[in-house]
CSV table of N, CA and C in Angstrom, one decimal:
chain,number,residue,atom,x,y,z
A,1,MET,N,-56.3,-28.0,-4.1
A,1,MET,CA,-57.0,-27.1,-3.3
A,1,MET,C,-56.5,-25.7,-3.5
A,2,SER,N,-57.4,-24.8,-3.9
A,2,SER,CA,-56.9,-23.4,-4.1
A,2,SER,C,-56.9,-22.6,-2.8
A,3,LEU,N,-56.1,-21.6,-2.8
A,3,LEU,CA,-55.9,-20.7,-1.7
A,3,LEU,C,-56.8,-19.5,-1.8
A,4,ASN,N,-57.3,-19.0,-0.7
A,4,ASN,CA,-58.1,-17.8,-0.7
A,4,ASN,C,-57.2,-16.6,-0.8
A,5,ARG,N,-57.7,-15.4,-1.0
A,5,ARG,CA,-56.9,-14.2,-1.2
A,5,ARG,C,-55.9,-14.0,0.0
A,6,SER,N,-56.4,-14.1,1.2
A,6,SER,CA,-55.5,-13.8,2.4
A,6,SER,C,-54.4,-14.8,2.5
A,7,GLU,N,-54.7,-16.1,2.1
A,7,GLU,CA,-53.6,-17.1,2.1
A,7,GLU,C,-52.6,-16.8,1.0
A,8,LYS,N,-53.0,-16.4,-0.1
A,8,LYS,CA,-52.1,-16.0,-1.2
A,8,LYS,C,-51.2,-14.9,-0.8
A,9,GLU,N,-51.8,-13.9,-0.2
A,9,GLU,CA,-51.1,-12.7,0.3
A,9,GLU,C,-50.0,-13.1,1.3
A,10,ALA,N,-50.4,-14.1,2.2
A,10,ALA,CA,-49.4,-14.6,3.2
A,10,ALA,C,-48.3,-15.3,2.6
A,11,VAL,N,-48.6,-16.1,1.5
A,11,VAL,CA,-47.5,-16.8,0.8
A,11,VAL,C,-46.6,-15.8,0.1
A,12,ILE,N,-47.2,-14.8,-0.5
A,12,ILE,CA,-46.4,-13.8,-1.2
A,12,ILE,C,-45.5,-13.1,-0.3
A,13,SER,N,-46.0,-12.7,0.9
A,13,SER,CA,-45.2,-12.0,1.8
A,13,SER,C,-44.1,-12.8,2.4
A,14,ASP,N,-44.3,-14.1,2.7
A,14,ASP,CA,-43.3,-15.0,3.2
A,14,ASP,C,-42.2,-15.2,2.1
A,15,VAL,N,-42.5,-15.4,0.9
A,15,VAL,CA,-41.5,-15.6,-0.2
A,15,VAL,C,-40.8,-14.3,-0.4
A,16,THR,N,-41.5,-13.1,-0.4
A,16,THR,CA,-40.8,-11.8,-0.5
A,16,THR,C,-39.8,-11.6,0.5
A,17,SER,N,-40.1,-12.0,1.8
A,17,SER,CA,-39.1,-11.8,2.8
A,17,SER,C,-37.9,-12.8,2.6
A,18,LEU,N,-38.2,-14.0,2.1
A,18,LEU,CA,-37.1,-15.0,1.8
A,18,LEU,C,-36.2,-14.4,0.7
A,19,ALA,N,-36.8,-13.8,-0.3
A,19,ALA,CA,-36.1,-13.3,-1.4
A,19,ALA,C,-35.3,-12.1,-1.0
A,20,ALA,N,-35.8,-11.3,-0.1
A,20,ALA,CA,-35.0,-10.1,0.4
A,20,ALA,C,-33.7,-10.5,1.1
A,21,LYS,N,-33.8,-11.6,1.8
A,21,LYS,CA,-32.6,-12.1,2.6
A,21,LYS,C,-31.6,-12.9,1.7
A,22,ALA,N,-32.1,-13.6,0.7
A,22,ALA,CA,-31.4,-14.5,0.0
A,22,ALA,C,-30.4,-13.9,-1.0
A,23,GLN,N,-29.3,-14.6,-1.3
A,23,GLN,CA,-28.4,-14.2,-2.3
A,23,GLN,C,-28.6,-15.0,-3.6
A,24,THR,N,-29.1,-16.2,-3.4
A,24,THR,CA,-29.3,-17.1,-4.6
A,24,THR,C,-30.7,-17.8,-4.6
A,25,LEU,N,-31.2,-17.9,-5.8
A,25,LEU,CA,-32.4,-18.6,-6.1
A,25,LEU,C,-32.1,-19.7,-7.1
A,26,VAL,N,-32.5,-21.0,-6.8
A,26,VAL,CA,-32.3,-22.1,-7.8
A,26,VAL,C,-33.7,-22.7,-8.0
A,27,MET,N,-34.0,-22.9,-9.3
A,27,MET,CA,-35.3,-23.5,-9.6
A,27,MET,C,-35.0,-24.9,-10.3
A,28,ALA,N,-35.8,-25.9,-9.9
A,28,ALA,CA,-35.7,-27.2,-10.4
A,28,ALA,C,-37.0,-27.8,-10.6
A,29,GLU,N,-37.1,-28.6,-11.6
A,29,GLU,CA,-38.4,-29.3,-11.9
A,29,GLU,C,-38.4,-30.6,-11.1
A,30,TYR,N,-39.4,-30.9,-10.4
A,30,TYR,CA,-39.5,-32.1,-9.5
A,30,TYR,C,-40.4,-33.1,-10.0
A,31,ARG,N,-40.9,-33.1,-11.2
A,31,ARG,CA,-41.9,-34.1,-11.7
A,31,ARG,C,-41.4,-35.5,-11.5
A,32,GLY,N,-42.2,-36.3,-10.8
A,32,GLY,CA,-41.9,-37.7,-10.7
A,32,GLY,C,-41.1,-38.1,-9.4
A,33,ILE,N,-40.8,-37.1,-8.6
A,33,ILE,CA,-40.1,-37.4,-7.3
A,33,ILE,C,-41.0,-37.9,-6.3
A,34,THR,N,-40.7,-39.0,-5.6
A,34,THR,CA,-41.6,-39.5,-4.5
A,34,THR,C,-41.5,-38.6,-3.3
A,35,VAL,N,-42.5,-38.8,-2.5
A,35,VAL,CA,-42.6,-38.0,-1.2
A,35,VAL,C,-41.4,-38.2,-0.3
A,36,ALA,N,-41.0,-39.5,-0.3
A,36,ALA,CA,-39.8,-39.8,0.6
A,36,ALA,C,-38.5,-39.1,0.1
A,37,GLU,N,-38.4,-39.1,-1.3
A,37,GLU,CA,-37.2,-38.4,-1.8
A,37,GLU,C,-37.3,-36.9,-1.6
A,38,MET,N,-38.5,-36.3,-1.7
A,38,MET,CA,-38.6,-34.9,-1.5
A,38,MET,C,-38.4,-34.6,0.0
A,39,THR,N,-38.8,-35.4,0.9
A,39,THR,CA,-38.6,-35.2,2.3
A,39,THR,C,-37.1,-35.2,2.6
A,40,LYS,N,-36.4,-36.2,2.0
A,40,LYS,CA,-34.9,-36.2,2.2
A,40,LYS,C,-34.2,-35.0,1.6
A,41,LEU,N,-34.7,-34.5,0.5
A,41,LEU,CA,-34.1,-33.3,-0.1
A,41,LEU,C,-34.4,-32.1,0.8
A,42,ARG,N,-35.6,-32.0,1.3
A,42,ARG,CA,-35.9,-30.8,2.2
A,42,ARG,C,-35.1,-30.9,3.5
A,43,SER,N,-34.9,-32.0,4.1
A,43,SER,CA,-34.2,-32.1,5.4
A,43,SER,C,-32.7,-31.8,5.1
A,44,GLU,N,-32.2,-32.2,4.0
A,44,GLU,CA,-30.8,-31.9,3.6
A,44,GLU,C,-30.7,-30.4,3.4
A,45,ALA,N,-31.7,-29.8,2.8
A,45,ALA,CA,-31.6,-28.4,2.5
A,45,ALA,C,-31.7,-27.6,3.8
A,46,ARG,N,-32.6,-28.0,4.7
A,46,ARG,CA,-32.7,-27.3,6.0
A,46,ARG,C,-31.4,-27.3,6.8
A,47,SER,N,-30.7,-28.4,6.7
A,47,SER,CA,-29.5,-28.5,7.5
A,47,SER,C,-28.4,-27.6,6.9
A,48,LYS,N,-28.5,-27.2,5.6
A,48,LYS,CA,-27.5,-26.3,5.0
A,48,LYS,C,-28.0,-24.9,5.0
A,49,GLY,N,-29.2,-24.6,5.5
A,49,GLY,CA,-29.7,-23.2,5.6
A,49,GLY,C,-30.4,-22.8,4.3
A,50,VAL,N,-30.9,-23.8,3.5
A,50,VAL,CA,-31.6,-23.5,2.3
A,50,VAL,C,-33.1,-23.7,2.5
A,51,THR,N,-33.9,-22.8,2.0
A,51,THR,CA,-35.3,-22.9,2.1
A,51,THR,C,-35.9,-23.4,0.8
A,52,LEU,N,-36.5,-24.5,0.8
A,52,LEU,CA,-37.1,-25.1,-0.4
A,52,LEU,C,-38.6,-24.9,-0.4
A,53,SER,N,-39.2,-24.4,-1.4
A,53,SER,CA,-40.6,-24.2,-1.5
A,53,SER,C,-41.2,-24.6,-2.8
A,54,VAL,N,-42.4,-25.3,-2.8
A,54,VAL,CA,-43.1,-25.6,-4.0
A,54,VAL,C,-44.2,-24.5,-4.0
A,55,LEU,N,-44.2,-23.7,-5.0
A,55,LEU,CA,-45.1,-22.6,-5.1
A,55,LEU,C,-45.8,-22.5,-6.4
A,56,LYS,N,-47.0,-21.9,-6.4
A,56,LYS,CA,-47.6,-21.6,-7.7
A,56,LYS,C,-46.7,-20.6,-8.4
A,57,ASN,N,-46.5,-20.7,-9.7
A,57,ASN,CA,-45.6,-19.9,-10.4
A,57,ASN,C,-46.1,-18.4,-10.4
A,58,THR,N,-47.4,-18.2,-10.5
A,58,THR,CA,-47.8,-16.8,-10.4
A,58,THR,C,-47.5,-16.1,-9.1
A,59,LEU,N,-47.7,-16.9,-8.0
A,59,LEU,CA,-47.4,-16.3,-6.7
A,59,LEU,C,-45.9,-16.1,-6.6
A,60,ALA,N,-45.1,-17.0,-7.1
A,60,ALA,CA,-43.6,-16.8,-7.1
A,60,ALA,C,-43.2,-15.6,-7.8
A,61,ARG,N,-43.8,-15.4,-9.0
A,61,ARG,CA,-43.5,-14.2,-9.8
A,61,ARG,C,-43.8,-12.9,-9.1
A,62,ARG,N,-45.0,-12.9,-8.4
A,62,ARG,CA,-45.4,-11.7,-7.7
A,62,ARG,C,-44.5,-11.5,-6.5
A,63,ALA,N,-44.0,-12.6,-5.9
A,63,ALA,CA,-43.2,-12.5,-4.7
A,63,ALA,C,-41.8,-11.9,-5.0
A,64,VAL,N,-41.2,-12.3,-6.1
A,64,VAL,CA,-39.9,-11.8,-6.5
A,64,VAL,C,-39.9,-10.5,-7.3
A,65,ALA,N,-41.1,-10.0,-7.6
A,65,ALA,CA,-41.1,-8.8,-8.3
A,65,ALA,C,-40.5,-7.7,-7.5
A,66,GLY,N,-39.6,-6.9,-8.1
A,66,GLY,CA,-38.9,-5.9,-7.4
A,66,GLY,C,-37.6,-6.3,-6.7
A,67,SER,N,-37.3,-7.6,-6.7
A,67,SER,CA,-36.1,-8.1,-6.1
A,67,SER,C,-35.1,-8.5,-7.2
A,68,ALA,N,-33.9,-8.9,-6.7
A,68,ALA,CA,-32.9,-9.3,-7.6
A,68,ALA,C,-33.2,-10.5,-8.4
A,69,PHE,N,-34.3,-11.3,-8.0
A,69,PHE,CA,-34.7,-12.5,-8.7
A,69,PHE,C,-35.7,-12.3,-9.7
A,70,GLU,N,-36.2,-11.1,-9.9
A,70,GLU,CA,-37.2,-10.7,-10.9
A,70,GLU,C,-36.8,-11.1,-12.3
A,71,VAL,N,-35.4,-11.2,-12.5
A,71,VAL,CA,-34.9,-11.5,-13.8
A,71,VAL,C,-35.3,-12.9,-14.3
A,72,VAL,N,-35.7,-13.8,-13.4
A,72,VAL,CA,-36.0,-15.2,-13.8
A,72,VAL,C,-37.5,-15.4,-13.9
A,73,GLY,N,-38.3,-14.4,-13.8
A,73,GLY,CA,-39.7,-14.5,-13.8
A,73,GLY,C,-40.3,-15.2,-15.0
A,74,ASP,N,-39.7,-15.0,-16.1
A,74,ASP,CA,-40.2,-15.6,-17.4
A,74,ASP,C,-39.9,-17.1,-17.4
A,75,GLN,N,-38.9,-17.6,-16.6
A,75,GLN,CA,-38.6,-19.0,-16.5
A,75,GLN,C,-39.5,-19.8,-15.5
A,76,MET,N,-40.3,-19.1,-14.8
A,76,MET,CA,-41.1,-19.8,-13.8
A,76,MET,C,-42.4,-20.4,-14.4
A,77,THR,N,-42.1,-21.6,-15.1
A,77,THR,CA,-43.2,-22.3,-15.7
A,77,THR,C,-43.1,-23.8,-15.3
A,78,GLY,N,-44.2,-24.5,-15.2
A,78,GLY,CA,-44.1,-25.9,-14.9
A,78,GLY,C,-44.0,-26.2,-13.4
A,79,PRO,N,-44.0,-27.4,-13.0
A,79,PRO,CA,-43.9,-27.8,-11.6
A,79,PRO,C,-42.4,-27.5,-11.1
A,80,LEU,N,-42.3,-26.5,-10.3
A,80,LEU,CA,-40.9,-26.1,-9.9
A,80,LEU,C,-40.8,-26.1,-8.4
A,81,ILE,N,-39.6,-26.4,-7.9
A,81,ILE,CA,-39.3,-26.2,-6.5
A,81,ILE,C,-38.3,-25.1,-6.5
A,82,TYR,N,-38.5,-24.1,-5.6
A,82,TYR,CA,-37.6,-22.9,-5.5
A,82,TYR,C,-36.8,-23.1,-4.3
A,83,GLY,N,-35.5,-22.9,-4.4
A,83,GLY,CA,-34.5,-22.9,-3.3
A,83,GLY,C,-33.9,-21.6,-3.1
A,84,PHE,N,-34.1,-21.0,-2.0
A,84,PHE,CA,-33.5,-19.7,-1.6
A,84,PHE,C,-32.5,-20.0,-0.5
A,85,SER,N,-31.3,-19.3,-0.7
A,85,SER,CA,-30.3,-19.4,0.4
A,85,SER,C,-29.6,-18.0,0.6
A,86,GLU,N,-29.2,-17.8,1.8
A,86,GLU,CA,-28.5,-16.6,2.2
A,86,GLU,C,-27.0,-16.8,1.8
A,87,ASP,N,-26.5,-18.0,1.9
A,87,ASP,CA,-25.2,-18.4,1.4
A,87,ASP,C,-25.2,-18.5,-0.1
A,88,ALA,N,-24.2,-17.9,-0.7
A,88,ALA,CA,-24.2,-17.8,-2.2
A,88,ALA,C,-24.3,-19.1,-2.9
A,89,VAL,N,-23.7,-20.1,-2.3
A,89,VAL,CA,-23.6,-21.4,-3.0
A,89,VAL,C,-24.4,-22.5,-2.5
A,90,ALA,N,-25.0,-22.3,-1.3
A,90,ALA,CA,-25.7,-23.4,-0.6
A,90,ALA,C,-26.9,-24.0,-1.4
A,91,ALA,N,-27.7,-23.1,-1.9
A,91,ALA,CA,-28.9,-23.6,-2.7
A,91,ALA,C,-28.5,-24.4,-3.9
A,92,ALA,N,-27.5,-23.8,-4.6
A,92,ALA,CA,-27.1,-24.5,-5.9
A,92,ALA,C,-26.4,-25.9,-5.5
A,93,LYS,N,-25.7,-25.9,-4.4
A,93,LYS,CA,-25.0,-27.1,-4.0
A,93,LYS,C,-26.0,-28.2,-3.6
A,94,VAL,N,-27.0,-27.8,-2.8
A,94,VAL,CA,-28.0,-28.8,-2.4
A,94,VAL,C,-28.7,-29.4,-3.5
A,95,VAL,N,-29.2,-28.5,-4.4
A,95,VAL,CA,-30.0,-29.0,-5.6
A,95,VAL,C,-29.2,-29.8,-6.5
A,96,ALA,N,-27.9,-29.3,-6.8
A,96,ALA,CA,-27.1,-30.0,-7.8
A,96,ALA,C,-26.6,-31.4,-7.2
A,97,ASP,N,-26.3,-31.5,-6.0
A,97,ASP,CA,-25.9,-32.7,-5.4
A,97,ASP,C,-27.1,-33.7,-5.4
A,98,PHE,N,-28.3,-33.3,-5.1
A,98,PHE,CA,-29.4,-34.2,-5.1
A,98,PHE,C,-29.7,-34.6,-6.6
A,99,ALA,N,-29.6,-33.7,-7.5
A,99,ALA,CA,-29.8,-34.0,-8.9
A,99,ALA,C,-28.8,-35.0,-9.5
A,100,LYS,N,-27.6,-35.1,-8.9
A,100,LYS,CA,-26.6,-36.1,-9.3
A,100,LYS,C,-27.1,-37.5,-9.0
A,101,THR,N,-27.8,-37.7,-7.9
A,101,THR,CA,-28.3,-39.0,-7.5
A,101,THR,C,-29.7,-39.3,-7.9
A,102,ASN,N,-30.4,-38.3,-8.3
A,102,ASN,CA,-31.8,-38.5,-8.7
A,102,ASN,C,-32.1,-37.8,-10.0
A,103,ASP,N,-32.2,-38.6,-11.1
A,103,ASP,CA,-32.4,-38.0,-12.4
A,103,ASP,C,-33.7,-37.4,-12.6
A,104,LYS,N,-34.7,-37.5,-11.7
A,104,LYS,CA,-36.0,-36.9,-11.9
A,104,LYS,C,-36.0,-35.4,-11.5
A,105,LEU,N,-35.0,-35.0,-10.7
A,105,LEU,CA,-34.9,-33.6,-10.3
A,105,LEU,C,-34.1,-32.9,-11.4
A,106,VAL,N,-34.7,-32.0,-12.2
A,106,VAL,CA,-34.0,-31.4,-13.3
A,106,VAL,C,-33.8,-29.9,-13.0
A,107,ILE,N,-32.6,-29.5,-12.9
A,107,ILE,CA,-32.3,-28.1,-12.7
A,107,ILE,C,-32.7,-27.3,-13.9
A,108,ARG,N,-33.5,-26.2,-13.6
A,108,ARG,CA,-34.0,-25.4,-14.7
A,108,ARG,C,-33.2,-24.1,-14.8
A,109,GLY,N,-32.7,-23.6,-13.7
A,109,GLY,CA,-31.9,-22.3,-13.7
A,109,GLY,C,-32.0,-21.7,-12.4
A,110,GLY,N,-31.6,-20.4,-12.4
A,110,GLY,CA,-31.6,-19.7,-11.1
A,110,GLY,C,-31.2,-18.3,-11.3
A,111,ALA,N,-30.9,-17.6,-10.2
A,111,ALA,CA,-30.4,-16.2,-10.2
A,111,ALA,C,-29.4,-16.0,-9.1
A,112,PHE,N,-28.4,-15.2,-9.4
A,112,PHE,CA,-27.4,-14.8,-8.3
A,112,PHE,C,-27.0,-13.4,-8.6
A,113,GLY,N,-27.1,-12.5,-7.7
A,113,GLY,CA,-26.7,-11.2,-7.8
A,113,GLY,C,-27.4,-10.4,-9.0
A,114,GLY,N,-28.6,-10.7,-9.2
A,114,GLY,CA,-29.4,-10.0,-10.2
A,114,GLY,C,-29.1,-10.5,-11.6
A,115,LYS,N,-28.4,-11.6,-11.7
A,115,LYS,CA,-28.1,-12.2,-13.0
A,115,LYS,C,-28.7,-13.6,-13.2
A,116,VAL,N,-29.2,-13.8,-14.4
A,116,VAL,CA,-29.8,-15.1,-14.6
A,116,VAL,C,-28.7,-16.2,-14.8
A,117,LEU,N,-29.0,-17.4,-14.2
A,117,LEU,CA,-28.1,-18.5,-14.3
A,117,LEU,C,-28.8,-19.6,-15.1
A,118,ASP,N,-28.1,-20.1,-16.1
A,118,ASP,CA,-28.7,-21.3,-16.7
A,118,ASP,C,-28.2,-22.5,-16.0
A,119,VAL,N,-28.5,-23.7,-16.5
A,119,VAL,CA,-28.2,-25.0,-15.8
A,119,VAL,C,-26.7,-25.1,-15.5
A,120,ASN,N,-25.9,-24.7,-16.5
A,120,ASN,CA,-24.4,-24.8,-16.3
A,120,ASN,C,-24.0,-23.8,-15.3
A,121,GLY,N,-24.6,-22.6,-15.3
A,121,GLY,CA,-24.3,-21.6,-14.3
A,121,GLY,C,-24.6,-22.1,-12.9
A,122,VAL,N,-25.7,-22.8,-12.7
A,122,VAL,CA,-26.0,-23.3,-11.4
A,122,VAL,C,-25.0,-24.4,-11.0
A,123,LYS,N,-24.7,-25.2,-11.9
A,123,LYS,CA,-23.7,-26.3,-11.6
A,123,LYS,C,-22.3,-25.7,-11.3
A,124,GLN,N,-21.9,-24.7,-12.0
A,124,GLN,CA,-20.6,-24.0,-11.7
A,124,GLN,C,-20.7,-23.4,-10.3
A,125,LEU,N,-21.8,-22.7,-10.0
A,125,LEU,CA,-22.0,-22.1,-8.6
A,125,LEU,C,-21.9,-23.2,-7.6
A,126,ALA,N,-22.5,-24.4,-7.9
A,126,ALA,CA,-22.4,-25.5,-6.9
A,126,ALA,C,-21.0,-26.0,-6.7
A,127,ASN,N,-20.2,-25.9,-7.6
A,127,ASN,CA,-18.8,-26.4,-7.5
A,127,ASN,C,-17.9,-25.5,-6.8
A,128,ILE,N,-18.3,-24.3,-6.4
A,128,ILE,CA,-17.5,-23.4,-5.6
A,128,ILE,C,-17.4,-23.9,-4.2
A,129,PRO,N,-16.3,-24.0,-3.6
A,129,PRO,CA,-16.2,-24.4,-2.2
A,129,PRO,C,-17.0,-23.5,-1.3
A,130,SER,N,-17.3,-24.1,-0.1
A,130,SER,CA,-18.1,-23.3,0.8
A,130,SER,C,-17.3,-22.2,1.4
A,131,LYS,N,-18.0,-21.3,2.1
A,131,LYS,CA,-17.3,-20.1,2.7
A,131,LYS,C,-16.2,-20.5,3.7
A,132,GLU,N,-16.5,-21.6,4.5
A,132,GLU,CA,-15.5,-22.0,5.5
A,132,GLU,C,-14.3,-22.6,4.8
A,133,VAL,N,-14.4,-23.3,3.7
A,133,VAL,CA,-13.3,-23.9,3.0
A,133,VAL,C,-12.5,-22.8,2.4
A,134,LEU,N,-13.1,-21.8,1.8
A,134,LEU,CA,-12.4,-20.7,1.2
A,134,LEU,C,-11.6,-19.9,2.2
A,135,LEU,N,-12.2,-19.7,3.4
A,135,LEU,CA,-11.5,-18.9,4.4
A,135,LEU,C,-10.3,-19.7,4.9
A,136,ALA,N,-10.5,-21.1,5.0
A,136,ALA,CA,-9.3,-21.9,5.4
A,136,ALA,C,-8.2,-21.8,4.4
A,137,GLN,N,-8.6,-21.9,3.1
A,137,GLN,CA,-7.6,-21.8,2.1
A,137,GLN,C,-6.9,-20.4,2.1
A,138,LEU,N,-7.6,-19.3,2.3
A,138,LEU,CA,-7.0,-18.0,2.4
A,138,LEU,C,-6.1,-17.9,3.6
A,139,LEU,N,-6.5,-18.5,4.8
A,139,LEU,CA,-5.6,-18.5,5.9
A,139,LEU,C,-4.4,-19.2,5.7
A,140,GLY,N,-4.5,-20.4,5.0
A,140,GLY,CA,-3.3,-21.2,4.6
A,140,GLY,C,-2.3,-20.4,3.8
A,141,LEU,N,-2.9,-19.6,2.8
A,141,LEU,CA,-2.0,-18.8,1.9
A,141,LEU,C,-1.4,-17.7,2.7
A,142,MET,N,-2.1,-17.1,3.7
A,142,MET,CA,-1.5,-16.0,4.4
A,142,MET,C,-0.4,-16.6,5.4
A,143,GLN,N,-0.6,-17.7,5.9
A,143,GLN,CA,0.4,-18.3,6.9
A,143,GLN,C,1.6,-18.9,6.2
A,144,SER,N,1.5,-19.2,4.9
A,144,SER,CA,2.6,-19.9,4.2
A,144,SER,C,3.9,-19.1,4.2
A,145,PRO,N,3.9,-17.8,3.8
A,145,PRO,CA,5.2,-17.0,3.9
A,145,PRO,C,5.8,-16.9,5.3
A,146,ILE,N,4.9,-16.8,6.3
A,146,ILE,CA,5.4,-16.7,7.7
A,146,ILE,C,6.0,-18.0,8.1
A,147,SER,N,5.4,-19.1,7.8
A,147,SER,CA,5.9,-20.4,8.2
A,147,SER,C,7.2,-20.7,7.5
A,148,ARG,N,7.3,-20.3,6.2
A,148,ARG,CA,8.6,-20.5,5.5
A,148,ARG,C,9.7,-19.7,6.1
A,149,THR,N,9.4,-18.5,6.4
A,149,THR,CA,10.4,-17.6,7.1
A,149,THR,C,10.9,-18.2,8.4
A,150,ALA,N,9.9,-18.7,9.2
A,150,ALA,CA,10.3,-19.3,10.5
A,150,ALA,C,11.1,-20.5,10.3
A,151,ARG,N,10.8,-21.4,9.2
A,151,ARG,CA,11.7,-22.5,9.0
A,151,ARG,C,13.1,-22.2,8.6
A,152,VAL,N,13.2,-21.1,7.7
A,152,VAL,CA,14.5,-20.7,7.3
A,152,VAL,C,15.3,-20.1,8.5
A,153,LEU,N,14.7,-19.3,9.3
A,153,LEU,CA,15.4,-18.8,10.5
A,153,LEU,C,15.8,-19.9,11.4
A,154,ALA,N,14.9,-20.9,11.6
A,154,ALA,CA,15.3,-22.1,12.4
A,154,ALA,C,16.4,-22.9,11.9
A,155,ALA,N,16.4,-23.0,10.5
A,155,ALA,CA,17.5,-23.8,9.9
A,155,ALA,C,18.8,-23.0,10.0
A,156,LEU,N,18.8,-21.7,9.9
A,156,LEU,CA,20.0,-20.8,10.1
A,156,LEU,C,20.5,-20.9,11.5
A,157,ALA,N,19.6,-20.9,12.5
A,157,ALA,CA,20.0,-21.0,13.9
A,157,ALA,C,20.6,-22.3,14.2
A,158,GLU,N,20.1,-23.4,13.6
A,158,GLU,CA,20.6,-24.7,13.8
A,158,GLU,C,22.0,-24.8,13.2
A,159,LYS,N,22.1,-24.3,12.0
A,159,LYS,CA,23.4,-24.3,11.3
A,159,LYS,C,24.5,-23.6,12.0
A,160,ARG,N,24.2,-22.5,12.7
A,160,ARG,CA,25.1,-21.7,13.4
A,160,ARG,C,25.4,-22.2,14.8
A,161,GLY,N,24.7,-23.3,15.1
A,161,GLY,CA,24.9,-23.9,16.4
A,161,GLY,C,23.8,-23.6,17.4
A,162,GLY,N,22.8,-22.9,17.1
A,162,GLY,CA,21.7,-22.6,18.0
A,162,GLY,C,22.0,-21.5,19.0
A,163,GLY,N,23.2,-21.2,19.3
A,163,GLY,CA,23.5,-20.2,20.3
A,163,GLY,C,23.2,-18.8,19.8
A,164,GLU,N,23.2,-18.5,18.5
A,164,GLU,CA,22.9,-17.2,18.1
A,164,GLU,C,21.4,-16.9,17.7
A,165,ALA,N,20.6,-17.9,17.9
A,165,ALA,CA,19.2,-17.7,17.6
A,165,ALA,C,18.5,-16.8,18.6
A,166,ALA,N,18.9,-16.9,19.9
A,166,ALA,CA,18.4,-16.1,20.9
A,166,ALA,C,18.7,-14.6,20.8
A,167,PRO,N,19.9,-14.2,20.5
A,167,PRO,CA,20.2,-12.8,20.3
A,167,PRO,C,19.4,-12.2,19.0
A,168,ALA,N,19.3,-13.0,18.0
A,168,ALA,CA,18.5,-12.6,16.8
A,168,ALA,C,17.1,-12.3,17.2
A,169,ALA,N,16.5,-13.1,18.1
A,169,ALA,CA,15.1,-13.0,18.4
A,169,ALA,C,15.0,-11.7,19.3
A,170,ASP,N,16.0,-11.4,20.1
A,170,ASP,CA,16.0,-10.2,21.0
A,170,ASP,C,16.2,-8.9,20.2
A,171,ALA,N,16.8,-9.0,19.0
A,171,ALA,CA,17.1,-7.8,18.2
A,171,ALA,C,15.8,-7.0,17.9
A,172,PRO,N,14.8,-7.5,17.4
A,172,PRO,CA,13.6,-6.7,17.1
A,172,PRO,C,13.0,-6.1,18.4
A,173,ALA,N,13.1,-6.7,19.5
A,173,ALA,CA,12.6,-6.1,20.8
A,173,ALA,C,13.4,-4.9,21.1
A,174,GLU,N,14.8,-5.0,20.9
A,174,GLU,CA,15.6,-3.9,21.2
A,174,GLU,C,15.4,-2.7,20.3
A,175,ALA,N,15.1,-3.1,19.0
A,175,ALA,CA,14.8,-2.0,18.0
A,175,ALA,C,13.5,-1.3,18.3
A,176,GLN,N,12.5,-2.0,18.9
A,176,GLN,CA,11.2,-1.4,19.2
A,176,GLN,C,11.4,-0.5,20.4
A,177,ALA,N,12.3,-0.9,21.4
A,177,ALA,CA,12.5,-0.1,22.6
A,177,ALA,C,13.2,1.2,22.3
A,178,ALA,N,14.0,1.2,21.2
A,178,ALA,CA,14.8,2.4,20.9
A,178,ALA,C,14.0,3.4,20.2
């Protein structure tokens, strides 16, 4: 069923607003996927903040014109599903994880930061840990020197008999007061 002009304009404006907010676009060929599998993919994508859309390629090209995703306009051929995400790795992760278990979903490429990603680029992007994991790793690295220093000071205090740990702790407070 074809869309009339106003419906096409509405689709283009919706996708343009998605592209304006998104950091990543992933394109995959979905030929041969059942409705149940597609529904599972869409629900998984929604839970991760990824918007999946099946669009006419000409409408998709018009929608991304002037955005960072314009660089992949020439790759928009065939039956494609477009995944947009504000999180840099979410779209790539959702599509790549689903493609691992379903060989009918074939990753075609994508774009990130105005640069074209090939299939391997999308897979590499999908292997980057999530923002929360990276923040936790960074916090662990920042806490590591502090916790080591605390353990060394505790071991010194224990070795000296524990009585001198209290004056050492008071020394910085006295230095600040002076």
